Short mmCIF file of N, CA and C in Angstrom, two decimals:
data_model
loop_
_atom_site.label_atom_id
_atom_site.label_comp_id
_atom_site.label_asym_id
_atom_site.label_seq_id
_atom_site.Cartn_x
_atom_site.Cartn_y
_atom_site.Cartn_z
N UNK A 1117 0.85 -1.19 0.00
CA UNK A 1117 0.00 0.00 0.00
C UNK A 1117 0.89 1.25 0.00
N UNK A 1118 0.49 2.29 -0.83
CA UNK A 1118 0.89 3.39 -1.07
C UNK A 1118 0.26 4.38 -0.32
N UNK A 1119 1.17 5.24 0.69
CA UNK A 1119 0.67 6.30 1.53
C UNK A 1119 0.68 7.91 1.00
N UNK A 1120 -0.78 8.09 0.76
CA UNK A 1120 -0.72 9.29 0.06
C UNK A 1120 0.85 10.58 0.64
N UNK A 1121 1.08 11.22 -0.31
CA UNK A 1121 2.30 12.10 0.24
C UNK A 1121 1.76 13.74 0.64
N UNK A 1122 0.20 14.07 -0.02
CA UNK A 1122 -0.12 15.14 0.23
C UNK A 1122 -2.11 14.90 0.11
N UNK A 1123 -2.22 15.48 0.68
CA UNK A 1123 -3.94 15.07 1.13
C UNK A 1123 -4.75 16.91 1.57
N UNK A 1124 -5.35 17.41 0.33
CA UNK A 1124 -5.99 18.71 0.77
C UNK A 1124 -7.34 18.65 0.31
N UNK A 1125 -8.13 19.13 0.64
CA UNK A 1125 -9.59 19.09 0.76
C UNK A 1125 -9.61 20.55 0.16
N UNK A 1126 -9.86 20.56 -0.90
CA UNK A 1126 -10.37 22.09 -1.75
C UNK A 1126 -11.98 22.62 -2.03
N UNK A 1127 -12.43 23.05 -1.21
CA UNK A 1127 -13.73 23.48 -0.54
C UNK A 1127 -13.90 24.09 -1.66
N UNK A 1128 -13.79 25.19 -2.63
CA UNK A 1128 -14.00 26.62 -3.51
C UNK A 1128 -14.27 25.49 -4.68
N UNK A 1129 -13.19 24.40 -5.38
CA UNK A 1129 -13.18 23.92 -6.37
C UNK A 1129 -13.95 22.29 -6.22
N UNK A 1130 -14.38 22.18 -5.12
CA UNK A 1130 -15.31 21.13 -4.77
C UNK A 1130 -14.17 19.65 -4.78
N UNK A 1131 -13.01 19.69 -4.47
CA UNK A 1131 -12.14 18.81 -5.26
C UNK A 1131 -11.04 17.92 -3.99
N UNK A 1132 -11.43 16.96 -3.82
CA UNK A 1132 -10.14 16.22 -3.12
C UNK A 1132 -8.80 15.76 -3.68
N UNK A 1133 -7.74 16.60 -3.32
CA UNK A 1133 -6.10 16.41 -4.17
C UNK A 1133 -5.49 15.33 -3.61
N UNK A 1134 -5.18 15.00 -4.11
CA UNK A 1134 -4.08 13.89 -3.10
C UNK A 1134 -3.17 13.45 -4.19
N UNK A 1135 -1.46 12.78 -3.67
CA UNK A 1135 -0.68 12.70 -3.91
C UNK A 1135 0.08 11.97 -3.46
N UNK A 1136 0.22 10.88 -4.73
CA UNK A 1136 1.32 9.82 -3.63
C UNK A 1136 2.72 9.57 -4.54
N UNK A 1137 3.28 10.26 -4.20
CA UNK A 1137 4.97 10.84 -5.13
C UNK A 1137 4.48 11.61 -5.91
N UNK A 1138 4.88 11.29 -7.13
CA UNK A 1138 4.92 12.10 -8.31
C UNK A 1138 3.74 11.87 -9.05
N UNK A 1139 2.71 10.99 -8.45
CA UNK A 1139 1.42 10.76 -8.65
C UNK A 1139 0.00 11.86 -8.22
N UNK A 1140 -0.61 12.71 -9.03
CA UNK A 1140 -1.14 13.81 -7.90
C UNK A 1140 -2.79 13.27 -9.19
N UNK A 1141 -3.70 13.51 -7.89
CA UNK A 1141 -5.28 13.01 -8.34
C UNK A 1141 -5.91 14.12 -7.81
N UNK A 1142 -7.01 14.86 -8.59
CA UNK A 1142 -8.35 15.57 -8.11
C UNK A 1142 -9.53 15.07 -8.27
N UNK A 1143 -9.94 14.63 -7.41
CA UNK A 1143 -11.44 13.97 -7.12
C UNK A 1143 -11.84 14.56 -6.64
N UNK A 1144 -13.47 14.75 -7.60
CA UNK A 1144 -14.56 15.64 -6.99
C UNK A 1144 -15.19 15.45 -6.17
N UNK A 1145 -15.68 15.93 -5.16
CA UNK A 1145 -16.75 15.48 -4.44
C UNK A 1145 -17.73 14.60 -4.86
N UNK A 1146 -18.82 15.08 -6.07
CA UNK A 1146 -19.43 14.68 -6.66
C UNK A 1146 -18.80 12.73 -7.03
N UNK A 1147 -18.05 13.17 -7.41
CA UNK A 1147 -17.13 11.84 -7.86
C UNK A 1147 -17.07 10.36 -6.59
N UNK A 1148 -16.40 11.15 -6.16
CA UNK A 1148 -16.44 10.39 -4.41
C UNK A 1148 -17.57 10.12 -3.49
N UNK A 1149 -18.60 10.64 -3.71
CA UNK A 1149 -19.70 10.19 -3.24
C UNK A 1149 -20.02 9.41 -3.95
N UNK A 1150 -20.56 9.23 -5.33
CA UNK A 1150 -21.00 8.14 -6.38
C UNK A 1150 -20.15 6.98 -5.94
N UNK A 1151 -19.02 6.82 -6.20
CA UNK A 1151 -18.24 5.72 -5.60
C UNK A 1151 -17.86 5.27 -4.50
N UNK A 1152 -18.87 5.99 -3.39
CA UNK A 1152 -18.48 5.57 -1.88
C UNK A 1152 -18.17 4.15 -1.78
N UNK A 1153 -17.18 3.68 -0.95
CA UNK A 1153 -17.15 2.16 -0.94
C UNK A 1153 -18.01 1.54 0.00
N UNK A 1154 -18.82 2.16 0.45
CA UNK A 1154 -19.61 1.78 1.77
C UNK A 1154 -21.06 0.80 0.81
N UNK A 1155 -21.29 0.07 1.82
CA UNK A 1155 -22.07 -1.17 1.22
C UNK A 1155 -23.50 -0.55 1.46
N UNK A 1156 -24.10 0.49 1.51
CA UNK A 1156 -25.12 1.58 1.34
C UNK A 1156 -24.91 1.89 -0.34
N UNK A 1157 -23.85 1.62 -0.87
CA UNK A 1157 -23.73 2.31 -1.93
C UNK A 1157 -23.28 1.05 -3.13
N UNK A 1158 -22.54 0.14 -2.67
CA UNK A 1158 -22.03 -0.69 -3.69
C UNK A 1158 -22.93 -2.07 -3.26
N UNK A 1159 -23.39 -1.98 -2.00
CA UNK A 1159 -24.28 -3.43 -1.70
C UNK A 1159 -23.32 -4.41 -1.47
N UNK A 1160 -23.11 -5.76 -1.25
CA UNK A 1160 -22.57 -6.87 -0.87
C UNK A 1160 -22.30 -7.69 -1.95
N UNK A 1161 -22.52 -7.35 -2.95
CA UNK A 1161 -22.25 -7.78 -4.46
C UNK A 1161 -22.32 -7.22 -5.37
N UNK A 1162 -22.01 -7.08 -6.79
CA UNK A 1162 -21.82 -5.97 -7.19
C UNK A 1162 -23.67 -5.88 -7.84
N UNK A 1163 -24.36 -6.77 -7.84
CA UNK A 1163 -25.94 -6.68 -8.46
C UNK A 1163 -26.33 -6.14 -7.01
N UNK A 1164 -26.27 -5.96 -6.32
CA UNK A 1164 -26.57 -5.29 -4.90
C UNK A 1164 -26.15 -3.67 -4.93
N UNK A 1165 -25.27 -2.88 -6.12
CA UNK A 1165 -24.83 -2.03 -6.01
C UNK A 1165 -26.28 -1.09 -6.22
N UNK A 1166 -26.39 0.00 -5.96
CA UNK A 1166 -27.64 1.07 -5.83
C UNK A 1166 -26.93 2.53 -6.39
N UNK A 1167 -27.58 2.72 -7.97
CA UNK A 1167 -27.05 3.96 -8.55
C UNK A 1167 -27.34 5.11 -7.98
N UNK A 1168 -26.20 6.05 -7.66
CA UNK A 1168 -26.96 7.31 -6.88
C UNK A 1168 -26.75 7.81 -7.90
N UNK A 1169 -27.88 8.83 -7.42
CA UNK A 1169 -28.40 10.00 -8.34
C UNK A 1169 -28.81 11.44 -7.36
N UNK A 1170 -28.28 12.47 -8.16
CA UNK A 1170 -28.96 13.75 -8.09
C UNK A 1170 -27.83 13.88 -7.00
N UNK A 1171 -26.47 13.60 -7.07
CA UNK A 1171 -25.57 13.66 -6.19
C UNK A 1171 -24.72 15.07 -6.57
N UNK A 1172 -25.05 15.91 -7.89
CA UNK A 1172 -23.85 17.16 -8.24
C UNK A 1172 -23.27 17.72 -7.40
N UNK A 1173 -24.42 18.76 -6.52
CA UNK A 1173 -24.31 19.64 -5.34
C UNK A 1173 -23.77 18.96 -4.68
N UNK A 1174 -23.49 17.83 -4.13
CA UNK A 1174 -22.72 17.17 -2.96
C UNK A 1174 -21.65 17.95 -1.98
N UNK A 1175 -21.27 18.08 -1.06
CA UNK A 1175 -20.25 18.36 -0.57
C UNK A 1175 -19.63 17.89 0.37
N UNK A 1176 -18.50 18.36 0.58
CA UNK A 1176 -17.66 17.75 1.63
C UNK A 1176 -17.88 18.10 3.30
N UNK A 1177 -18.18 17.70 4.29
CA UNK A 1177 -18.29 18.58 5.36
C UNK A 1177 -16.55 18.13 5.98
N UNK A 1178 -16.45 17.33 6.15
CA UNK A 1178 -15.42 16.95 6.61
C UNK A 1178 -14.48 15.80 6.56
N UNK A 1179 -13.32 15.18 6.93
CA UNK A 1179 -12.40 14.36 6.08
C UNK A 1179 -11.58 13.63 7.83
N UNK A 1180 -12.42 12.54 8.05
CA UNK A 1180 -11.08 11.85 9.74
C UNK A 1180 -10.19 10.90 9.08
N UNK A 1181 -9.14 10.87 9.49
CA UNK A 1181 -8.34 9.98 8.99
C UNK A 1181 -8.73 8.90 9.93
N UNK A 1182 -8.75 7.50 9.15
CA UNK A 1182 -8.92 6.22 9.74
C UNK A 1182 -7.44 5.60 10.15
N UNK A 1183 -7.00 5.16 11.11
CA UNK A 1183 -5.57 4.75 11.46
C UNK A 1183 -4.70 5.40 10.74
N UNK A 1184 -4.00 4.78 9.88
CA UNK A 1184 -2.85 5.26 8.68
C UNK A 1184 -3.26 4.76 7.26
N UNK A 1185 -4.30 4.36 6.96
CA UNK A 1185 -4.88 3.56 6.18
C UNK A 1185 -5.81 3.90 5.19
N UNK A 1186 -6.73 5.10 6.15
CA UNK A 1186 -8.07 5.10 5.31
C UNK A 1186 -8.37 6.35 5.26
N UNK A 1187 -9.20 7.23 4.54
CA UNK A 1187 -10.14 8.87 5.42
C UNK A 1187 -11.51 7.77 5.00
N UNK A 1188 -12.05 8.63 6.25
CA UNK A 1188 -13.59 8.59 6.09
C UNK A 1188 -13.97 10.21 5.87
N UNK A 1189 -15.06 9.95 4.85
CA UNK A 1189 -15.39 11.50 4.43
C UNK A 1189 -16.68 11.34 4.40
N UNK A 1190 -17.01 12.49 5.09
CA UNK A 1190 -18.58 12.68 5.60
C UNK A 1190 -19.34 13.79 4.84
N UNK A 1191 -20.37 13.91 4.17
CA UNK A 1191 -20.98 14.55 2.99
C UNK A 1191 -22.12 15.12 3.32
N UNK A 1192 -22.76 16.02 2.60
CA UNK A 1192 -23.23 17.10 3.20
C UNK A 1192 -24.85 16.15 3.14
N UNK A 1193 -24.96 15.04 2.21
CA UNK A 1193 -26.19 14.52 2.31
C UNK A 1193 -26.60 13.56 3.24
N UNK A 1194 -25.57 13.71 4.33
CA UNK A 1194 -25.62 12.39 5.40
C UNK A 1194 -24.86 11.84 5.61
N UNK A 1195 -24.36 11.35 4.15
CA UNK A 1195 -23.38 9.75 3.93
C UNK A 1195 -22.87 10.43 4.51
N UNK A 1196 -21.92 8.90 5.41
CA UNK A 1196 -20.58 9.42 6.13
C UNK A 1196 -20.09 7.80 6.46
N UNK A 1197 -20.97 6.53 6.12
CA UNK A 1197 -20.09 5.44 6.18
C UNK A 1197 -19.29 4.69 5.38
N UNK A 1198 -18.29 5.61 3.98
CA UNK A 1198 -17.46 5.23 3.59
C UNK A 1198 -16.11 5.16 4.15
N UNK A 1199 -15.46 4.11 4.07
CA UNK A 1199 -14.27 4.07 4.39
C UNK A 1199 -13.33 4.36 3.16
N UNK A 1200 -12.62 5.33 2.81
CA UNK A 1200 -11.49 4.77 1.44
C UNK A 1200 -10.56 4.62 1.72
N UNK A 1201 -10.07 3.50 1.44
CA UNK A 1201 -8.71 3.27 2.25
C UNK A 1201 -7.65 3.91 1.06
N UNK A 1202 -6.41 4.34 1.11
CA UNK A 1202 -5.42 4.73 0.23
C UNK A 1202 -5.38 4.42 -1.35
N UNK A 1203 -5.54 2.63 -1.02
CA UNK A 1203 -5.54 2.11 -2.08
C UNK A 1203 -6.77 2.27 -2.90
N UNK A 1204 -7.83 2.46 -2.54
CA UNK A 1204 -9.30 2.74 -3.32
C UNK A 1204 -8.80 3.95 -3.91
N UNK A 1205 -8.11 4.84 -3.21
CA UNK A 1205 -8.36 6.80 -3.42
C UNK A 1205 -7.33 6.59 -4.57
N UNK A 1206 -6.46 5.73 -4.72
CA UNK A 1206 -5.87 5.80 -5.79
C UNK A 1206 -6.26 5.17 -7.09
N UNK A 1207 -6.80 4.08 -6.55
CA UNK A 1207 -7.52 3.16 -8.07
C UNK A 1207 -8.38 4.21 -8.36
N UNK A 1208 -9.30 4.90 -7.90
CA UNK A 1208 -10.23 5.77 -8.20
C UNK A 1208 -9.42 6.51 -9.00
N UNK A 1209 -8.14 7.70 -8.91
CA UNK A 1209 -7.57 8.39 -9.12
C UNK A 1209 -7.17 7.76 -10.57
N UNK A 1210 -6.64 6.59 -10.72
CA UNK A 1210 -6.00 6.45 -12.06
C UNK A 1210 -7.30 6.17 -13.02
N UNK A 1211 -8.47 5.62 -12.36
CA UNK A 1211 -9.35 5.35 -13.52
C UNK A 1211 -10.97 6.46 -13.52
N UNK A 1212 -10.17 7.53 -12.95
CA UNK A 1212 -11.42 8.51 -12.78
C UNK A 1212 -11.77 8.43 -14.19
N UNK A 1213 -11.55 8.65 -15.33
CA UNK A 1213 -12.10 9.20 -16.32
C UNK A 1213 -13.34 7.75 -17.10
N UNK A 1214 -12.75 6.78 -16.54
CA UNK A 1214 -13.30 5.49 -17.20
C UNK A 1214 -14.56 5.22 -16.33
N UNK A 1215 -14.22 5.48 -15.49
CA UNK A 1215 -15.70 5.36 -14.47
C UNK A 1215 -16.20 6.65 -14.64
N UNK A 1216 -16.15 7.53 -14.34
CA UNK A 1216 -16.75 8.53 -14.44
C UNK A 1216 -18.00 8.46 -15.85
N UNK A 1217 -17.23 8.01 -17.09
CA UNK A 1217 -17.70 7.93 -18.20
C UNK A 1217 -18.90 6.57 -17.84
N UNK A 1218 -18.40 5.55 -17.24
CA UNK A 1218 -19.20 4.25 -17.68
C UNK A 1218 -20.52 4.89 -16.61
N UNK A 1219 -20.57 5.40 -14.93
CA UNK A 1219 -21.51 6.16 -14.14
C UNK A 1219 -22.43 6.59 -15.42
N UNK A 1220 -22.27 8.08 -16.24
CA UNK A 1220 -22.66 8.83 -16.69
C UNK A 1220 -23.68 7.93 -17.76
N UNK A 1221 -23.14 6.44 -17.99
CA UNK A 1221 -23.73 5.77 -19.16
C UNK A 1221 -24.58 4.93 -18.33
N UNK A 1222 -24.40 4.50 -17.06
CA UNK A 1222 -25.44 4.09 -16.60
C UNK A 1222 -26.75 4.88 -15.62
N UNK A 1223 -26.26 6.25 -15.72
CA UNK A 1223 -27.39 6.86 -14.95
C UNK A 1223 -28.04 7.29 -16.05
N UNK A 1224 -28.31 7.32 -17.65
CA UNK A 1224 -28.85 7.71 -18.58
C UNK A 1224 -29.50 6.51 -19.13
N UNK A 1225 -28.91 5.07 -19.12
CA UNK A 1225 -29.60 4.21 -19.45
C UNK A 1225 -30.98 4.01 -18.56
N UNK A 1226 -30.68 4.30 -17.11
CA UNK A 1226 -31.72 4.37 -16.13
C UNK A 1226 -32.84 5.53 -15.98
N UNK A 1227 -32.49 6.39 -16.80
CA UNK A 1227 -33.18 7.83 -17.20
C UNK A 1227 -33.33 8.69 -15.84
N UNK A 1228 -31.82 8.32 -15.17
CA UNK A 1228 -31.81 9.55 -14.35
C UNK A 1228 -30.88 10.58 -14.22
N UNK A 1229 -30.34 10.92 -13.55
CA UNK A 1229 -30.01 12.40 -13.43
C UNK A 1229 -28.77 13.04 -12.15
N UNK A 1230 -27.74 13.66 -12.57
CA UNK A 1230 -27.42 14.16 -11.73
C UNK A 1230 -27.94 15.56 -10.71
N UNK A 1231 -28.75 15.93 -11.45
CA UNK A 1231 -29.53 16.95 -10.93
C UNK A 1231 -30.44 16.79 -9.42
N UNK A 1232 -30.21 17.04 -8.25
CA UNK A 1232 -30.96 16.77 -7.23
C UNK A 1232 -32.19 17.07 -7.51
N UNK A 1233 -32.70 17.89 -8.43
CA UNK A 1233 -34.06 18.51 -8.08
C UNK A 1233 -34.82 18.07 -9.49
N UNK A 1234 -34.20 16.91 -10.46
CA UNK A 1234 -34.76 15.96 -11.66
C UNK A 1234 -35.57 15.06 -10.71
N UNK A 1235 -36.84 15.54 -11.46
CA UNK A 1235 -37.88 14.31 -10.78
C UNK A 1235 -38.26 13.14 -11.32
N UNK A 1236 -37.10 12.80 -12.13
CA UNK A 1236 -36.72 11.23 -12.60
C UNK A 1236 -36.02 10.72 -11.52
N UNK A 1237 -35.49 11.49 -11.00
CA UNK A 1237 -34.49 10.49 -9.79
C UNK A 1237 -35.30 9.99 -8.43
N UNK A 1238 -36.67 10.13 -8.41
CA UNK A 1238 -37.53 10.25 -7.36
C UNK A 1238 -37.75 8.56 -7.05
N UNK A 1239 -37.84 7.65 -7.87
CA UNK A 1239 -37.63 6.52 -7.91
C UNK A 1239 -36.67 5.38 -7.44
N UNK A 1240 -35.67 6.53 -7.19
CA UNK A 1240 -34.34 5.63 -7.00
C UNK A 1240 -34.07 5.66 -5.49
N UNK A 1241 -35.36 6.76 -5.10
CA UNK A 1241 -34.66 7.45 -3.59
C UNK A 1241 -35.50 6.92 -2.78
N UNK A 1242 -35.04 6.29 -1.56
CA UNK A 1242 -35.22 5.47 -0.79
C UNK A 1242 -35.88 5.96 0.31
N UNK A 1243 -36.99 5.33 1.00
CA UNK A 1243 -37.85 6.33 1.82
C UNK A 1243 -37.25 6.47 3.19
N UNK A 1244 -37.25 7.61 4.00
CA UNK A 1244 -36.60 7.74 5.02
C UNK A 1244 -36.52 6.88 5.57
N UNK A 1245 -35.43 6.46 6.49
CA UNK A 1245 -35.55 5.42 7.46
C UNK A 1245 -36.25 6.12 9.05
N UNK A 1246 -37.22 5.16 9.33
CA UNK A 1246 -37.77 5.36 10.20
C UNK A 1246 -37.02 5.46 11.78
N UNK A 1247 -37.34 5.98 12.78
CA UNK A 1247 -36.22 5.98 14.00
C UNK A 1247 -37.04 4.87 14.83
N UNK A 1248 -36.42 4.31 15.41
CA UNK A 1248 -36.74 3.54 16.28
C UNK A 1248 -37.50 4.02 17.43
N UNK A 1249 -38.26 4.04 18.16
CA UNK A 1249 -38.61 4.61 19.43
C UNK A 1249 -37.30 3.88 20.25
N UNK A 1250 -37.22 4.77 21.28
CA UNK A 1250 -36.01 4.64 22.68
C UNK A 1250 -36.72 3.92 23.64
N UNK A 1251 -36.25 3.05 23.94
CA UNK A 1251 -36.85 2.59 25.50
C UNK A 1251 -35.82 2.48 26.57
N UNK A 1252 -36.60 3.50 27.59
CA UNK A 1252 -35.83 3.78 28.54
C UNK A 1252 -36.29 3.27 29.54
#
């Protein structure tokens, strides 16, 4: 495993940098949420995976580093149980453009939308989860 060498969170340009040597990646927010590795998002197999949509606006609220290993990055729509460990932030990084592209071909085959406020994406979105009552 490769330990990123520089790690900045660019709030203005919506963009996570990172750098491991002479290797330097900008991942969007937008980007990084779609591909959360959290099993909310990819499911337990890959036919278990669940296309998000209407994710553009996304943002970053904040970035904990997991041991030496991982960030968890927490998003302005909730999500916050991805883990990426180094090695994800980089596979992501070398094949942003190929995923990015194949995403874009499957949220159009599905006739939805990056747009939060496309009311094609209304289908995909999952009804609140209910809270438990507390017993005290």
């Amino acid at each position: 495993m490769r330990l990123p060498t520089s790690i900045e969170l660019k709030k203005k340009s919506r963009l996570l940098a990172i750098e491991y040597g002479n290797d330097r990646y900008e991942l969007p927010f937008e980007f990084l949420r779609v591909f959360s590795p959290s099993a909310e998002v990819q499911g337990h197999s890959p036919d278990q995976a669940k296309l998000q949509v209407g994710k553009r606006d996304v943002d970053v609220l904040e970035i904990l580093p997991i041991g030496s290993y991982a960030l968890q990055i927490n998003f302005s729509d909730g999500h916050d149980s991805g883990i990426y460990s180094y090695d994800y932030l980089e596979e992501l990084g070398k094949n942003k453009d190929s995923l990015w592209q194949a995403y874009l071909e499957d949220l159009k085959a599905a006739g939805a939308s990056r747009d939060p406020n496309n009311p094609a994406n209304k289908r995909f979105e999952e009804p609140p989860k209910k809270k438990c009552p507390s017993h005290h």
